[in-house]
Amino acid sequence: MVTFLVAIALLIVGYFTYGKFVEKVFGVKEERMTPAYANADGVDYVPMDTKRNSMIQLLNIAGVGPIFGPIMGALYGPVAFLWIVFGCIFAGAVHDYLTGMISIRNRGAHLPELAGKFLGKAFRHVVNAFSILLLVLVGTVFVTAPAALIADISPAWVTMGAIVVAIFLYYIVATLLPVDKVIGRLYPIFGALLVISAIGVGGALIVQGHPIPEMTFENMHPGGLAVFPLLFLTISCGALSGFHATQSPIISRTTQKESQGRKIFYGMMILEGIIAMIWAAAGMALFSGEGLNEVLAAGGPAAVVREVSITTLGAVGGTLAILGVIVLPITSGDTAFRSARMIIADYIKVGQKRISNRLWIALPLFVISVVLTQVDFNLLWRYFSWANQSTAMIALWVGAMYLALQRKNFWIAAVPAAFITMATFTYILNAEIGFRLPIEVAYAGAALITAASIAAFFYTVKARLAASDSGLRPIVVDEELDRSA
């Protein structure tokens, strides 16, 4: 119990201390006009206040990841707490803040455009394809996961197929309509349900005295799976998630002032970390390692959510808690498709004021997602985890390059970027969905790739700064906003 409470306290302290430090390093310009005003179009560029933006950002980034991931990560034991706390403070929240704020400084640009600008033109095309893949996977996972939870608490006559159709219909509406018409109005209600459910489960763990284990570095995974790199890909949302880099630009286009960024981007990631801590603790407290593994094998993370909710809060309270969990994937799935539409529109330079333009871009994405719903959830989750952390790796290198080109403290992004580079490549070199190399070979290969990435980063920074100092190629990191819109 002490470890759990200290971890929650550290996350909160991290927001007020390291979050403030990151904000200072970035250098907020209060007087600078944001894209919400400069490029207002009534669809995606719409000014909204901090409370609405914060709640939308939280629900955008907090899909089933900060619940399902930590539940599966709980198999490793309390070592999972360390990754949630330190990963969230020093990697995830930094990642979210930098991607959101750099996007604000570049007309609300999405990650592919930012990668092309700061890492090289080729990255724009690669990251564009990668982002679309990730977002379609996210949208698909966030259809099947909430559908399974809804089916568990619905009458027998409500079929799984009907639930999936209903969710897809909502996603289509939320993807096509202006951001303030559906998302801006429903999310405050959904957010309240989410917060209440998380507080309810977390409070019940404390009040009812459930035995949350204390800190140990022992790997408790019943299958003996290695902590590195698997834990760092299993728990992504709640610690570090590249999916967030696809979501922050949605809010960068609705943010009124740069000073609101720390609360919206850094702060909501910290809150997501707290949610992840609660569900990881619940998984450890209510089940033994073997018991948790058995429930996961029988019914997946959704079964654990149901058992935890009913056990801690009873039938009525437990149902409300499950509804709070259902809200998470649905409110990330809709913005996953919305973000995919925006990225494609930016890439092929098609304006989004006309609904017909939004429609012909979005509908093929939904068709692909419908096909993917027939694929095994566990397989989809493994691909999602790898794609997710690979995107986080790219986004952190973008943030490091942005800061380095301004001669600012780039280490705040470069260190977590190097770490997740090592973890991501170790995983894909060793995993069954990857190259299936022996783990020792995977470690060596990932170390070489990480070293090469670091060397390439420093070489590029040195070359671009030298070209700028000589007057050959001035560095432009922040774009002038189009005030004629």
mmCIF file of N, CA and C in Angstrom, residues 290-372:
data_model
loop_
_atom_site.group_PDB
_atom_site.id
_atom_site.type_symbol
_atom_site.label_atom_id
_atom_site.label_comp_id
_atom_site.label_asym_id
_atom_site.label_seq_id
_atom_site.Cartn_x
_atom_site.Cartn_y
_atom_site.Cartn_z
ATOM 1 N N GLU A 290 -0.493 -16.049 -10.822
ATOM 2 C CA GLU A 290 -1.103 -17.152 -11.548
ATOM 3 C C GLU A 290 -2.590 -16.911 -11.764
ATOM 4 N N GLY A 291 -3.254 -16.366 -10.722
ATOM 5 C CA GLY A 291 -4.685 -16.098 -10.831
ATOM 6 C C GLY A 291 -4.977 -15.060 -11.893
ATOM 7 N N LEU A 292 -4.180 -14.010 -11.930
ATOM 8 C CA LEU A 292 -4.357 -12.969 -12.943
ATOM 9 C C LEU A 292 -4.121 -13.542 -14.333
ATOM 10 N N ASN A 293 -3.120 -14.366 -14.437
ATOM 11 C CA ASN A 293 -2.793 -14.978 -15.733
ATOM 12 C C ASN A 293 -3.943 -15.854 -16.216
ATOM 13 N N GLU A 294 -4.581 -16.565 -15.302
ATOM 14 C CA GLU A 294 -5.696 -17.437 -15.668
ATOM 15 C C GLU A 294 -6.902 -16.631 -16.146
ATOM 16 N N VAL A 295 -7.200 -15.536 -15.448
ATOM 17 C CA VAL A 295 -8.331 -14.697 -15.851
ATOM 18 C C VAL A 295 -8.053 -14.061 -17.212
ATOM 19 N N LEU A 296 -6.822 -13.604 -17.413
ATOM 20 C CA LEU A 296 -6.455 -13.014 -18.695
ATOM 21 C C LEU A 296 -6.567 -14.042 -19.822
ATOM 22 N N ALA A 297 -6.143 -15.274 -19.544
ATOM 23 C CA ALA A 297 -6.206 -16.325 -20.565
ATOM 24 C C ALA A 297 -7.650 -16.679 -20.906
ATOM 25 N N ALA A 298 -8.519 -16.613 -19.890
ATOM 26 C CA ALA A 298 -9.910 -17.009 -20.096
ATOM 27 C C ALA A 298 -10.743 -15.922 -20.767
ATOM 28 N N GLY A 299 -10.561 -14.679 -20.329
ATOM 29 C CA GLY A 299 -11.419 -13.612 -20.844
ATOM 30 C C GLY A 299 -10.726 -12.327 -21.205
ATOM 31 N N GLY A 300 -9.393 -12.306 -21.135
ATOM 32 C CA GLY A 300 -8.654 -11.110 -21.493
ATOM 33 C C GLY A 300 -8.768 -10.023 -20.434
ATOM 34 N N PRO A 301 -8.171 -8.846 -20.691
ATOM 35 C CA PRO A 301 -8.211 -7.744 -19.719
ATOM 36 C C PRO A 301 -9.626 -7.295 -19.372
ATOM 37 N N ALA A 302 -10.550 -7.434 -20.317
ATOM 38 C CA ALA A 302 -11.939 -7.026 -20.046
ATOM 39 C C ALA A 302 -12.522 -7.825 -18.884
ATOM 40 N N ALA A 303 -12.159 -9.108 -18.793
ATOM 41 C CA ALA A 303 -12.641 -9.942 -17.693
ATOM 42 C C ALA A 303 -12.078 -9.470 -16.364
ATOM 43 N N VAL A 304 -10.834 -9.025 -16.370
ATOM 44 C CA VAL A 304 -10.218 -8.493 -15.146
ATOM 45 C C VAL A 304 -10.918 -7.211 -14.724
ATOM 46 N N VAL A 305 -11.193 -6.342 -15.683
ATOM 47 C CA VAL A 305 -11.914 -5.088 -15.382
ATOM 48 C C VAL A 305 -13.243 -5.393 -14.713
ATOM 49 N N ARG A 306 -13.972 -6.353 -15.253
ATOM 50 C CA ARG A 306 -15.282 -6.719 -14.688
ATOM 51 C C ARG A 306 -15.129 -7.249 -13.264
ATOM 52 N N GLU A 307 -14.183 -8.159 -13.049
ATOM 53 C CA GLU A 307 -13.983 -8.746 -11.721
ATOM 54 C C GLU A 307 -13.569 -7.682 -10.705
ATOM 55 N N VAL A 308 -12.630 -6.818 -11.079
ATOM 56 C CA VAL A 308 -12.153 -5.768 -10.174
ATOM 57 C C VAL A 308 -13.285 -4.819 -9.820
ATOM 58 N N SER A 309 -14.035 -4.391 -10.827
ATOM 59 C CA SER A 309 -15.103 -3.409 -10.603
ATOM 60 C C SER A 309 -16.188 -3.950 -9.683
ATOM 61 N N ILE A 310 -16.655 -5.157 -9.943
ATOM 62 C CA ILE A 310 -17.721 -5.746 -9.135
ATOM 63 C C ILE A 310 -17.224 -6.055 -7.725
ATOM 64 N N THR A 311 -15.998 -6.554 -7.602
ATOM 65 C CA THR A 311 -15.446 -6.914 -6.294
ATOM 66 C C THR A 311 -15.260 -5.699 -5.402
ATOM 67 N N THR A 312 -14.756 -4.615 -5.967
ATOM 68 C CA THR A 312 -14.449 -3.424 -5.153
ATOM 69 C C THR A 312 -15.651 -2.524 -4.928
ATOM 70 N N LEU A 313 -16.568 -2.457 -5.901
ATOM 71 C CA LEU A 313 -17.646 -1.466 -5.819
ATOM 72 C C LEU A 313 -19.044 -2.065 -5.802
ATOM 73 N N GLY A 314 -19.168 -3.390 -5.857
ATOM 74 C CA GLY A 314 -20.483 -4.006 -5.850
ATOM 75 C C GLY A 314 -21.127 -3.958 -7.221
ATOM 76 N N ALA A 315 -22.342 -4.469 -7.316
ATOM 77 C CA ALA A 315 -23.022 -4.603 -8.607
ATOM 78 C C ALA A 315 -23.296 -3.250 -9.263
ATOM 79 N N VAL A 316 -23.882 -2.321 -8.503
ATOM 80 C CA VAL A 316 -24.241 -1.021 -9.087
ATOM 81 C C VAL A 316 -22.999 -0.179 -9.336
ATOM 82 N N GLY A 317 -22.188 0.003 -8.302
ATOM 83 C CA GLY A 317 -20.970 0.794 -8.451
ATOM 84 C C GLY A 317 -20.023 0.178 -9.460
ATOM 85 N N GLY A 318 -19.953 -1.154 -9.466
ATOM 86 C CA GLY A 318 -19.089 -1.840 -10.417
ATOM 87 C C GLY A 318 -19.525 -1.616 -11.853
ATOM 88 N N THR A 319 -20.825 -1.620 -12.080
ATOM 89 C CA THR A 319 -21.336 -1.355 -13.423
ATOM 90 C C THR A 319 -20.987 0.055 -13.882
ATOM 91 N N LEU A 320 -21.099 1.027 -12.958
ATOM 92 C CA LEU A 320 -20.713 2.404 -13.285
ATOM 93 C C LEU A 320 -19.223 2.486 -13.607
ATOM 94 N N ALA A 321 -18.424 1.741 -12.846
ATOM 95 C CA ALA A 321 -16.985 1.731 -13.102
ATOM 96 C C ALA A 321 -16.687 1.138 -14.474
ATOM 97 N N ILE A 322 -17.404 0.069 -14.835
ATOM 98 C CA ILE A 322 -17.213 -0.535 -16.153
ATOM 99 C C ILE A 322 -17.601 0.447 -17.250
ATOM 100 N N LEU A 323 -18.671 1.210 -17.006
ATOM 101 C CA LEU A 323 -19.067 2.243 -17.971
ATOM 102 C C LEU A 323 -17.964 3.284 -18.124
ATOM 103 N N GLY A 324 -17.306 3.627 -17.023
ATOM 104 C CA GLY A 324 -16.184 4.562 -17.081
ATOM 105 C C GLY A 324 -15.046 4.028 -17.914
ATOM 106 N N VAL A 325 -14.819 2.722 -17.816
ATOM 107 C CA VAL A 325 -13.764 2.094 -18.626
ATOM 108 C C VAL A 325 -14.182 2.042 -20.095
ATOM 109 N N ILE A 326 -15.445 1.778 -20.355
ATOM 110 C CA ILE A 326 -15.952 1.730 -21.731
ATOM 111 C C ILE A 326 -15.756 3.072 -22.429
ATOM 112 N N VAL A 327 -15.927 4.161 -21.660
ATOM 113 C CA VAL A 327 -15.771 5.502 -22.202
ATOM 114 C C VAL A 327 -14.377 5.697 -22.805
ATOM 115 N N LEU A 328 -13.355 5.126 -22.154
ATOM 116 C CA LEU A 328 -11.973 5.372 -22.567
ATOM 117 C C LEU A 328 -11.693 4.958 -24.007
ATOM 118 N N PRO A 329 -11.907 3.706 -24.381
ATOM 119 C CA PRO A 329 -11.604 3.344 -25.758
ATOM 120 C C PRO A 329 -12.479 4.037 -26.786
ATOM 121 N N ILE A 330 -13.752 4.257 -26.443
ATOM 122 C CA ILE A 330 -14.646 4.906 -27.409
ATOM 123 C C ILE A 330 -14.197 6.331 -27.687
ATOM 124 N N THR A 331 -13.749 7.044 -26.638
ATOM 125 C CA THR A 331 -13.326 8.424 -26.821
ATOM 126 C C THR A 331 -11.892 8.548 -27.313
ATOM 127 N N SER A 332 -11.220 7.434 -27.532
ATOM 128 C CA SER A 332 -9.941 7.453 -28.237
ATOM 129 C C SER A 332 -10.108 6.920 -29.653
ATOM 130 N N GLY A 333 -11.038 5.986 -29.814
ATOM 131 C CA GLY A 333 -11.293 5.446 -31.141
ATOM 132 C C GLY A 333 -11.824 6.500 -32.091
ATOM 133 N N ASP A 334 -12.747 7.346 -31.602
ATOM 134 C CA ASP A 334 -13.305 8.368 -32.496
ATOM 135 C C ASP A 334 -12.234 9.360 -32.943
ATOM 136 N N THR A 335 -11.360 9.771 -32.016
ATOM 137 C CA THR A 335 -10.325 10.736 -32.396
ATOM 138 C C THR A 335 -9.174 10.072 -33.148
ATOM 139 N N ALA A 336 -9.039 8.745 -33.036
ATOM 140 C CA ALA A 336 -8.046 8.039 -33.859
ATOM 141 C C ALA A 336 -8.425 8.173 -35.333
ATOM 142 N N PHE A 337 -9.683 7.910 -35.632
ATOM 143 C CA PHE A 337 -10.132 8.055 -37.019
ATOM 144 C C PHE A 337 -10.121 9.521 -37.458
ATOM 145 N N ARG A 338 -10.479 10.419 -36.538
ATOM 146 C CA ARG A 338 -10.458 11.841 -36.871
ATOM 147 C C ARG A 338 -9.031 12.289 -37.196
ATOM 148 N N SER A 339 -8.084 11.843 -36.371
ATOM 149 C CA SER A 339 -6.691 12.194 -36.594
ATOM 150 C C SER A 339 -6.185 11.624 -37.914
ATOM 151 N N ALA A 340 -6.570 10.370 -38.215
ATOM 152 C CA ALA A 340 -6.170 9.759 -39.490
ATOM 153 C C ALA A 340 -6.694 10.580 -40.663
ATOM 154 N N ARG A 341 -7.948 11.016 -40.560
ATOM 155 C CA ARG A 341 -8.505 11.866 -41.622
ATOM 156 C C ARG A 341 -7.699 13.146 -41.788
ATOM 157 N N MET A 342 -7.353 13.793 -40.685
ATOM 158 C CA MET A 342 -6.618 15.053 -40.733
ATOM 159 C C MET A 342 -5.213 14.863 -41.306
ATOM 160 N N ILE A 343 -4.555 13.764 -40.925
ATOM 161 C CA ILE A 343 -3.197 13.504 -41.420
ATOM 162 C C ILE A 343 -3.218 13.279 -42.937
ATOM 163 N N ILE A 344 -4.174 12.480 -43.409
ATOM 164 C CA ILE A 344 -4.274 12.226 -44.849
ATOM 165 C C ILE A 344 -4.596 13.515 -45.592
ATOM 166 N N ALA A 345 -5.515 14.310 -45.039
ATOM 167 C CA ALA A 345 -5.890 15.581 -45.676
ATOM 168 C C ALA A 345 -4.690 16.521 -45.768
ATOM 169 N N ASP A 346 -3.899 16.599 -44.707
ATOM 170 C CA ASP A 346 -2.707 17.449 -44.733
ATOM 171 C C ASP A 346 -1.695 16.933 -45.749
ATOM 172 N N TYR A 347 -1.554 15.608 -45.818
ATOM 173 C CA TYR A 347 -0.546 14.999 -46.691
ATOM 174 C C TYR A 347 -0.858 15.249 -48.165
ATOM 175 N N ILE A 348 -2.146 15.110 -48.541
ATOM 176 C CA ILE A 348 -2.524 15.299 -49.951
ATOM 177 C C ILE A 348 -3.073 16.700 -50.205
ATOM 178 N N LYS A 349 -3.036 17.534 -49.154
ATOM 179 C CA LYS A 349 -3.426 18.945 -49.250
ATOM 180 C C LYS A 349 -4.857 19.122 -49.763
ATOM 181 N N VAL A 350 -5.793 18.518 -49.034
ATOM 182 C CA VAL A 350 -7.214 18.656 -49.348
ATOM 183 C C VAL A 350 -7.893 19.371 -48.186
ATOM 184 N N GLY A 351 -8.532 20.503 -48.450
ATOM 185 C CA GLY A 351 -9.222 21.259 -47.415
ATOM 186 C C GLY A 351 -10.359 20.469 -46.801
ATOM 187 N N GLN A 352 -10.657 20.756 -45.534
ATOM 188 C CA GLN A 352 -11.646 19.970 -44.803
ATOM 189 C C GLN A 352 -12.912 20.742 -44.437
ATOM 190 N N LYS A 353 -13.097 21.919 -45.025
ATOM 191 C CA LYS A 353 -14.324 22.663 -44.747
ATOM 192 C C LYS A 353 -15.542 21.958 -45.346
ATOM 193 N N ARG A 354 -15.394 21.353 -46.514
ATOM 194 C CA ARG A 354 -16.511 20.646 -47.159
ATOM 195 C C ARG A 354 -16.622 19.241 -46.595
ATOM 196 N N ILE A 355 -17.819 18.868 -46.184
ATOM 197 C CA ILE A 355 -18.016 17.550 -45.578
ATOM 198 C C ILE A 355 -17.772 16.429 -46.586
ATOM 199 N N SER A 356 -17.975 16.700 -47.865
ATOM 200 C CA SER A 356 -17.722 15.673 -48.880
ATOM 201 C C SER A 356 -16.243 15.289 -48.906
ATOM 202 N N ASN A 357 -15.349 16.262 -48.693
ATOM 203 C CA ASN A 357 -13.914 15.977 -48.639
ATOM 204 C C ASN A 357 -13.574 15.124 -47.422
ATOM 205 N N ARG A 358 -14.230 15.420 -46.297
ATOM 206 C CA ARG A 358 -14.006 14.624 -45.086
ATOM 207 C C ARG A 358 -14.520 13.197 -45.289
ATOM 208 N N LEU A 359 -15.640 13.090 -45.999
ATOM 209 C CA LEU A 359 -16.296 11.795 -46.155
ATOM 210 C C LEU A 359 -15.476 10.826 -47.000
ATOM 211 N N TRP A 360 -14.991 11.269 -48.159
ATOM 212 C CA TRP A 360 -14.283 10.328 -49.031
ATOM 213 C C TRP A 360 -12.911 9.943 -48.497
ATOM 214 N N ILE A 361 -12.357 10.752 -47.593
ATOM 215 C CA ILE A 361 -11.102 10.366 -46.943
ATOM 216 C C ILE A 361 -11.378 9.372 -45.813
ATOM 217 N N ALA A 362 -12.434 9.593 -45.036
ATOM 218 C CA ALA A 362 -12.690 8.808 -43.830
ATOM 219 C C ALA A 362 -13.275 7.425 -44.113
ATOM 220 N N LEU A 363 -14.190 7.316 -45.074
ATOM 221 C CA LEU A 363 -14.902 6.056 -45.273
ATOM 222 C C LEU A 363 -13.982 4.858 -45.569
ATOM 223 N N PRO A 364 -12.953 5.002 -46.417
ATOM 224 C CA PRO A 364 -12.056 3.846 -46.626
ATOM 225 C C PRO A 364 -11.377 3.373 -45.342
ATOM 226 N N LEU A 365 -11.106 4.298 -44.434
ATOM 227 C CA LEU A 365 -10.493 3.924 -43.160
ATOM 228 C C LEU A 365 -11.420 3.018 -42.360
ATOM 229 N N PHE A 366 -12.701 3.342 -42.379
ATOM 230 C CA PHE A 366 -13.678 2.525 -41.649
ATOM 231 C C PHE A 366 -13.854 1.149 -42.292
ATOM 232 N N VAL A 367 -13.791 1.095 -43.605
ATOM 233 C CA VAL A 367 -13.900 -0.193 -44.297
ATOM 234 C C VAL A 367 -12.748 -1.112 -43.895
ATOM 235 N N ILE A 368 -11.529 -0.564 -43.889
ATOM 236 C CA ILE A 368 -10.351 -1.353 -43.486
ATOM 237 C C ILE A 368 -10.503 -1.819 -42.043
ATOM 238 N N SER A 369 -10.978 -0.915 -41.165
ATOM 239 C CA SER A 369 -11.136 -1.248 -39.756
ATOM 240 C C SER A 369 -12.157 -2.364 -39.557
ATOM 241 N N VAL A 370 -13.252 -2.350 -40.310
ATOM 242 C CA VAL A 370 -14.270 -3.398 -40.214
ATOM 243 C C VAL A 370 -13.653 -4.759 -40.534
ATOM 244 N N VAL A 371 -12.806 -4.792 -41.550
ATOM 245 C CA VAL A 371 -12.129 -6.044 -41.914
ATOM 246 C C VAL A 371 -11.217 -6.505 -40.775
ATOM 247 N N LEU A 372 -10.500 -5.565 -40.167
ATOM 248 C CA LEU A 372 -9.548 -5.908 -39.101
ATOM 249 C C LEU A 372 -10.230 -6.397 -37.825
#
